[in-house]
Short mmCIF file of C-alpha atoms and ligand atoms in Angstrom, two decimals:
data_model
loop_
_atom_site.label_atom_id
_atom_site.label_comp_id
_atom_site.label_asym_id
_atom_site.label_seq_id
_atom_site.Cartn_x
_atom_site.Cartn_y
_atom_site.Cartn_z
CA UNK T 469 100.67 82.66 98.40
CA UNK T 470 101.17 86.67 98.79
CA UNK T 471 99.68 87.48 102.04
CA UNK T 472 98.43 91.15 101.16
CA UNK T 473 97.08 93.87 103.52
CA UNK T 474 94.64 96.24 102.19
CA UNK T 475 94.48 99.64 103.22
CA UNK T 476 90.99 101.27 102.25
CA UNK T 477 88.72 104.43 104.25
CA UNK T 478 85.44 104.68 101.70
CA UNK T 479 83.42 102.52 99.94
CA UNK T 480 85.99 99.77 99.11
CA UNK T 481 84.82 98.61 95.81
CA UNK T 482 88.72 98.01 95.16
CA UNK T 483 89.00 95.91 98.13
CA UNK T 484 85.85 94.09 96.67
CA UNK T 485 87.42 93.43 93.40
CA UNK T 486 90.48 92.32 94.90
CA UNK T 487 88.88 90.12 97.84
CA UNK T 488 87.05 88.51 94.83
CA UNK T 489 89.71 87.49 92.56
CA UNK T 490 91.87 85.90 96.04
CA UNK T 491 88.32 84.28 96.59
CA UNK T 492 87.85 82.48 92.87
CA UNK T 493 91.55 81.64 92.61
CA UNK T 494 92.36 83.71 89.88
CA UNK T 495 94.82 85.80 92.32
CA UNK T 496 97.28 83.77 93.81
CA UNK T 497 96.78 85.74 96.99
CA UNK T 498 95.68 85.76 100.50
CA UNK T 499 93.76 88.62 101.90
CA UNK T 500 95.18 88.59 105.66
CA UNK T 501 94.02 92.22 106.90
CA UNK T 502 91.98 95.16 106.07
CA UNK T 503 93.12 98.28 107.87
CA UNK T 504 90.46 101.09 107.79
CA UNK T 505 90.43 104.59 109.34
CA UNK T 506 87.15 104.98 109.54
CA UNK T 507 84.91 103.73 111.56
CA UNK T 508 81.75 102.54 110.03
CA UNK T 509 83.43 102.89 106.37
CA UNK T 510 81.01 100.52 103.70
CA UNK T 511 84.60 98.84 103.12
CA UNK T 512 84.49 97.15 106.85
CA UNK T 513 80.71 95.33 105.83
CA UNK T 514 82.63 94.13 102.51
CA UNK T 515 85.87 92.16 104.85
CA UNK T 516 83.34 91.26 107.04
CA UNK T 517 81.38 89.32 104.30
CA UNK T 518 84.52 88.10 102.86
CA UNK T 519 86.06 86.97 105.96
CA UNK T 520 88.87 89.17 105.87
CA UNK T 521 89.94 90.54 109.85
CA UNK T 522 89.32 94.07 110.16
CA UNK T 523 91.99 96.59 112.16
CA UNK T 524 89.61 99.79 112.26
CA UNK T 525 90.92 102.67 114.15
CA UNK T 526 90.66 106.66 114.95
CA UNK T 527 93.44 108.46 113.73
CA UNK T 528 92.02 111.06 116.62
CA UNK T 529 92.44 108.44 119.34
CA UNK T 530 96.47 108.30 118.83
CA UNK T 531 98.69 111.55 119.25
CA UNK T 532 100.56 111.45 115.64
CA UNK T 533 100.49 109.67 112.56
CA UNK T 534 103.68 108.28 113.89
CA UNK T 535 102.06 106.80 116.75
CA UNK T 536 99.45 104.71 114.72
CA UNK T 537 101.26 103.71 112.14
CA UNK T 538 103.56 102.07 115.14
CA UNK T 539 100.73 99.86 115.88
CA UNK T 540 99.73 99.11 112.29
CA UNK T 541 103.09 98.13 111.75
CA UNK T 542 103.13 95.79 114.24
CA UNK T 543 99.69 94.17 112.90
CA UNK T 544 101.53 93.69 109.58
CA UNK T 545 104.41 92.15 110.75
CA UNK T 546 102.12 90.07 112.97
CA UNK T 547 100.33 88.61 109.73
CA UNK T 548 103.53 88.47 107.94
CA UNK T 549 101.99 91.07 105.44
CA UNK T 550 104.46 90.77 101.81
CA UNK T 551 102.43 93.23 100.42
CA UNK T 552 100.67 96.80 101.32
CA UNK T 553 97.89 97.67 98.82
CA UNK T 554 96.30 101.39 99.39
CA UNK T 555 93.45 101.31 98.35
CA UNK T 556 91.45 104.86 98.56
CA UNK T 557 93.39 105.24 101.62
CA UNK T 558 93.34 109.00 102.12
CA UNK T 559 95.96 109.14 104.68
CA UNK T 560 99.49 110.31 104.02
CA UNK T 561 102.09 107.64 105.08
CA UNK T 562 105.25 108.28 107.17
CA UNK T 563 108.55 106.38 107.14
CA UNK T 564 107.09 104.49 109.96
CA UNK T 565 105.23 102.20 107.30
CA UNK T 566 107.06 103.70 104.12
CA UNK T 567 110.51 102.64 105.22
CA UNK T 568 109.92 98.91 105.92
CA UNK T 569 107.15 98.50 102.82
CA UNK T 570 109.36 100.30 100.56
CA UNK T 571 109.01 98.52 97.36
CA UNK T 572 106.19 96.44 98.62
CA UNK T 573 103.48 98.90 99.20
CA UNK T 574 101.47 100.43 96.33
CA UNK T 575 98.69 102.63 95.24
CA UNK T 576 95.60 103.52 93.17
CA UNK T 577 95.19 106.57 91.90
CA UNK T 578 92.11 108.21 89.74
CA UNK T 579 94.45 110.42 87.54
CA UNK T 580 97.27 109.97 84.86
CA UNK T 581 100.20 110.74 87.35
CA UNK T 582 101.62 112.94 87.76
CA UNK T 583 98.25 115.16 86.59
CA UNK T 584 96.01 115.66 89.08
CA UNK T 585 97.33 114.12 92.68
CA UNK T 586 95.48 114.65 95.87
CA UNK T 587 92.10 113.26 96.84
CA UNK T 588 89.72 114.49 93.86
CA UNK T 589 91.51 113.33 90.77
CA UNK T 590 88.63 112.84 88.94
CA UNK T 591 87.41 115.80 89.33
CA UNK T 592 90.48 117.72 89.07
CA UNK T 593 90.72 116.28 85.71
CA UNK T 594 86.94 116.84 84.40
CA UNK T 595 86.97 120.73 85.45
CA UNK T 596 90.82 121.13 84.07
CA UNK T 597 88.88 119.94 80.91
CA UNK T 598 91.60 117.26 79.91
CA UNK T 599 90.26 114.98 77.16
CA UNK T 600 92.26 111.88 78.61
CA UNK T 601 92.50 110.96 82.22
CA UNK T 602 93.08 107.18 83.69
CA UNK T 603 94.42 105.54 86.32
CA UNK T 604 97.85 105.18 88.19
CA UNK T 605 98.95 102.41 90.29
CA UNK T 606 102.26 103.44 91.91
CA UNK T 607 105.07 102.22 95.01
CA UNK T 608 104.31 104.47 97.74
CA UNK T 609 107.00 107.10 98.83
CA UNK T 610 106.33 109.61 101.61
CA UNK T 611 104.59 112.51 98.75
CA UNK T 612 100.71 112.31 97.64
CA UNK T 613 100.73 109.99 94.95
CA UNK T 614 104.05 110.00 94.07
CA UNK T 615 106.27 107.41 94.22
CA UNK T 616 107.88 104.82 90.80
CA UNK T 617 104.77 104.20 88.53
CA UNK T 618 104.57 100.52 87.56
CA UNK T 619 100.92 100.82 85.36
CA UNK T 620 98.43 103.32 83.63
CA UNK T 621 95.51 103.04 81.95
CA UNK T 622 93.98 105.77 80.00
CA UNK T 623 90.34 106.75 80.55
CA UNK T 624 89.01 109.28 77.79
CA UNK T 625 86.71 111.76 79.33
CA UNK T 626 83.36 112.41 76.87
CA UNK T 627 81.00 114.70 76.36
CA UNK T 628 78.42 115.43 79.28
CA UNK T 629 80.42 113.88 81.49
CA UNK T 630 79.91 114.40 84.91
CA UNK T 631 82.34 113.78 87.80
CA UNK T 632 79.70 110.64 88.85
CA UNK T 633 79.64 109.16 85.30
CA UNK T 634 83.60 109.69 85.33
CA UNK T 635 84.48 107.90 88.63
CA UNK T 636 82.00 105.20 87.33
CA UNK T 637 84.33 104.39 84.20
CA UNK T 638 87.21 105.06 86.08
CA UNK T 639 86.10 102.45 88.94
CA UNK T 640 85.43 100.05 85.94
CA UNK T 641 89.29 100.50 84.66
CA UNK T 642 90.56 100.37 88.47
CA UNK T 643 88.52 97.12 89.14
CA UNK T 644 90.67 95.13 86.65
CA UNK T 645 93.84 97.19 86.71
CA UNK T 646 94.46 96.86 90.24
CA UNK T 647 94.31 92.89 90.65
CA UNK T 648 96.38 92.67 87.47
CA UNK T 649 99.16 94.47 89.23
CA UNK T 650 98.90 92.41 92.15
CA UNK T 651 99.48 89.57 90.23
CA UNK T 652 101.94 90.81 88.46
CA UNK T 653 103.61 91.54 92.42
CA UNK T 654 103.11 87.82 93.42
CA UNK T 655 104.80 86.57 90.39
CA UNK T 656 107.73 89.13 91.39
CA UNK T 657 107.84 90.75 87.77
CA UNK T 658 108.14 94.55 88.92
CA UNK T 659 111.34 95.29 89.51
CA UNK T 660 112.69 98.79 90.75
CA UNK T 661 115.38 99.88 89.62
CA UNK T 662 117.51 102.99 91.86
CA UNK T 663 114.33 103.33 93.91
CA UNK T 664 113.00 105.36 91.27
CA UNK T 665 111.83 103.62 88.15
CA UNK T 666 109.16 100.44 88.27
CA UNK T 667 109.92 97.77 85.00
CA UNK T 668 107.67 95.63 83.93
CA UNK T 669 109.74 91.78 83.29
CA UNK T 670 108.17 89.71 80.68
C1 GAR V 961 89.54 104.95 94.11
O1 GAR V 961 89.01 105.53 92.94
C2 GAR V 961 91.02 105.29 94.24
O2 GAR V 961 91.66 105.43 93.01
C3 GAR V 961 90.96 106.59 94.98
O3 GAR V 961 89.94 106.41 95.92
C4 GAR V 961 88.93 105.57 95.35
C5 GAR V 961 88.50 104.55 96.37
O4 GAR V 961 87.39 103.82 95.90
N1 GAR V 961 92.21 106.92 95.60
C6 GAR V 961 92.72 108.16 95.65
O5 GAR V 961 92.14 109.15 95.27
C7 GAR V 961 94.12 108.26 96.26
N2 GAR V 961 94.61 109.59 96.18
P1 GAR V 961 86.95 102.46 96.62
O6 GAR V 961 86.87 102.74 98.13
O7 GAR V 961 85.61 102.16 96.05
O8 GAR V 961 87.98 101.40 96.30
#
């Protein structure tokens, strides 16, 4: 099995999806860690009632990014972590944890990368007044939301659409997305090629 770490600081409904799919089988994955940034985050109740550990920290406790991402690197390698899944993480990442994970680390994103980066891409999108926006999942480099994009799905934007009744839809698309990748991880089918460009392998 994959042992996977997820990364999350909100409401973790990714996490959830995730956690669920390791749970019923239909992942062939193990949920080792949840790192959160946040204390008392909605996503630390959800590991809890899956059983996943927690590592919940204060990025204000440490003196740089560096620093704490020295310690959460030493909690992956403690687990063994072969994958790093962020997962409304809203942190930017340093080579600390880039460097090591390159390649096995990835992202969701609420946006058709490269549209619309940063940490409202739903709403970015909706007041731009594109007529098409989706999701990204992505190998993290050391940008916001950049990095080799390995899926998209589109997510048409309709009429009267607010930025709640977007992020619903787009939460819907994430939900199945995101554990489809992760599969697609644990059989090793996404290949990188130059450290640039993600391909799919049948
Ligand atoms: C997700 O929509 C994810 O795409 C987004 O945060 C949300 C977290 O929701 N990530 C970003 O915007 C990254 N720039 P969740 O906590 O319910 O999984």
């Amino acid at each position: 099995k994959l042992r996977i770490a997820v990364f999350a600081s909100g409401s973790g409904s990714n996490f959830q999806a995730i956690a669920d799919q390791a749970a019923s089988g239909q992942l062939d994955v193990q949920v080792e860690l949840l790192v959160c940034d946040r204390p008392g985050a909605y996503v630390i109740e959800r590991a809890e009632k899956a059983g996943v550990p927690a590592f919940v920290f204060s990025p204000k406790d440490y003196g740089s990014r560096e620093d704490y991402e020295r310690v959460l690197l030493d909690k992956l390698r403690e687990r063994q972590i072969d994958l790093v899944v962020l997962a409304g993480y809203m942190r930017l990442l340093t080579p600390v944890l880039v460097e090591p994970y390159y390649g096995r680390m990835i992202n969701i994103h609420p946006s058709l990368l490269p549209a619309f980066p940063g940490t409202h891409g739903a709403r970015d999108a909706l007041e731009y007044g594109v007529k098409v926006t989706g999701v990204t999942v992505h190998f993290v480099d050391l940008g916001m939301d950049t990095g080799p994009i390995i899926a998209q799905e589109p997510v048409p934007i309709q009429e009267g659409d607010t930025e709640d009744t977007l992020i619903e839809r787009i939460h819907q698309v994430e939900r199945e997305l995101y554990p489809r990748v992760i599969g697609w991880m644990q059989q090793g089918r996404v290949q990188l090629k130059d450290r640039k460009v993600a391909v799919l392998a049948e």
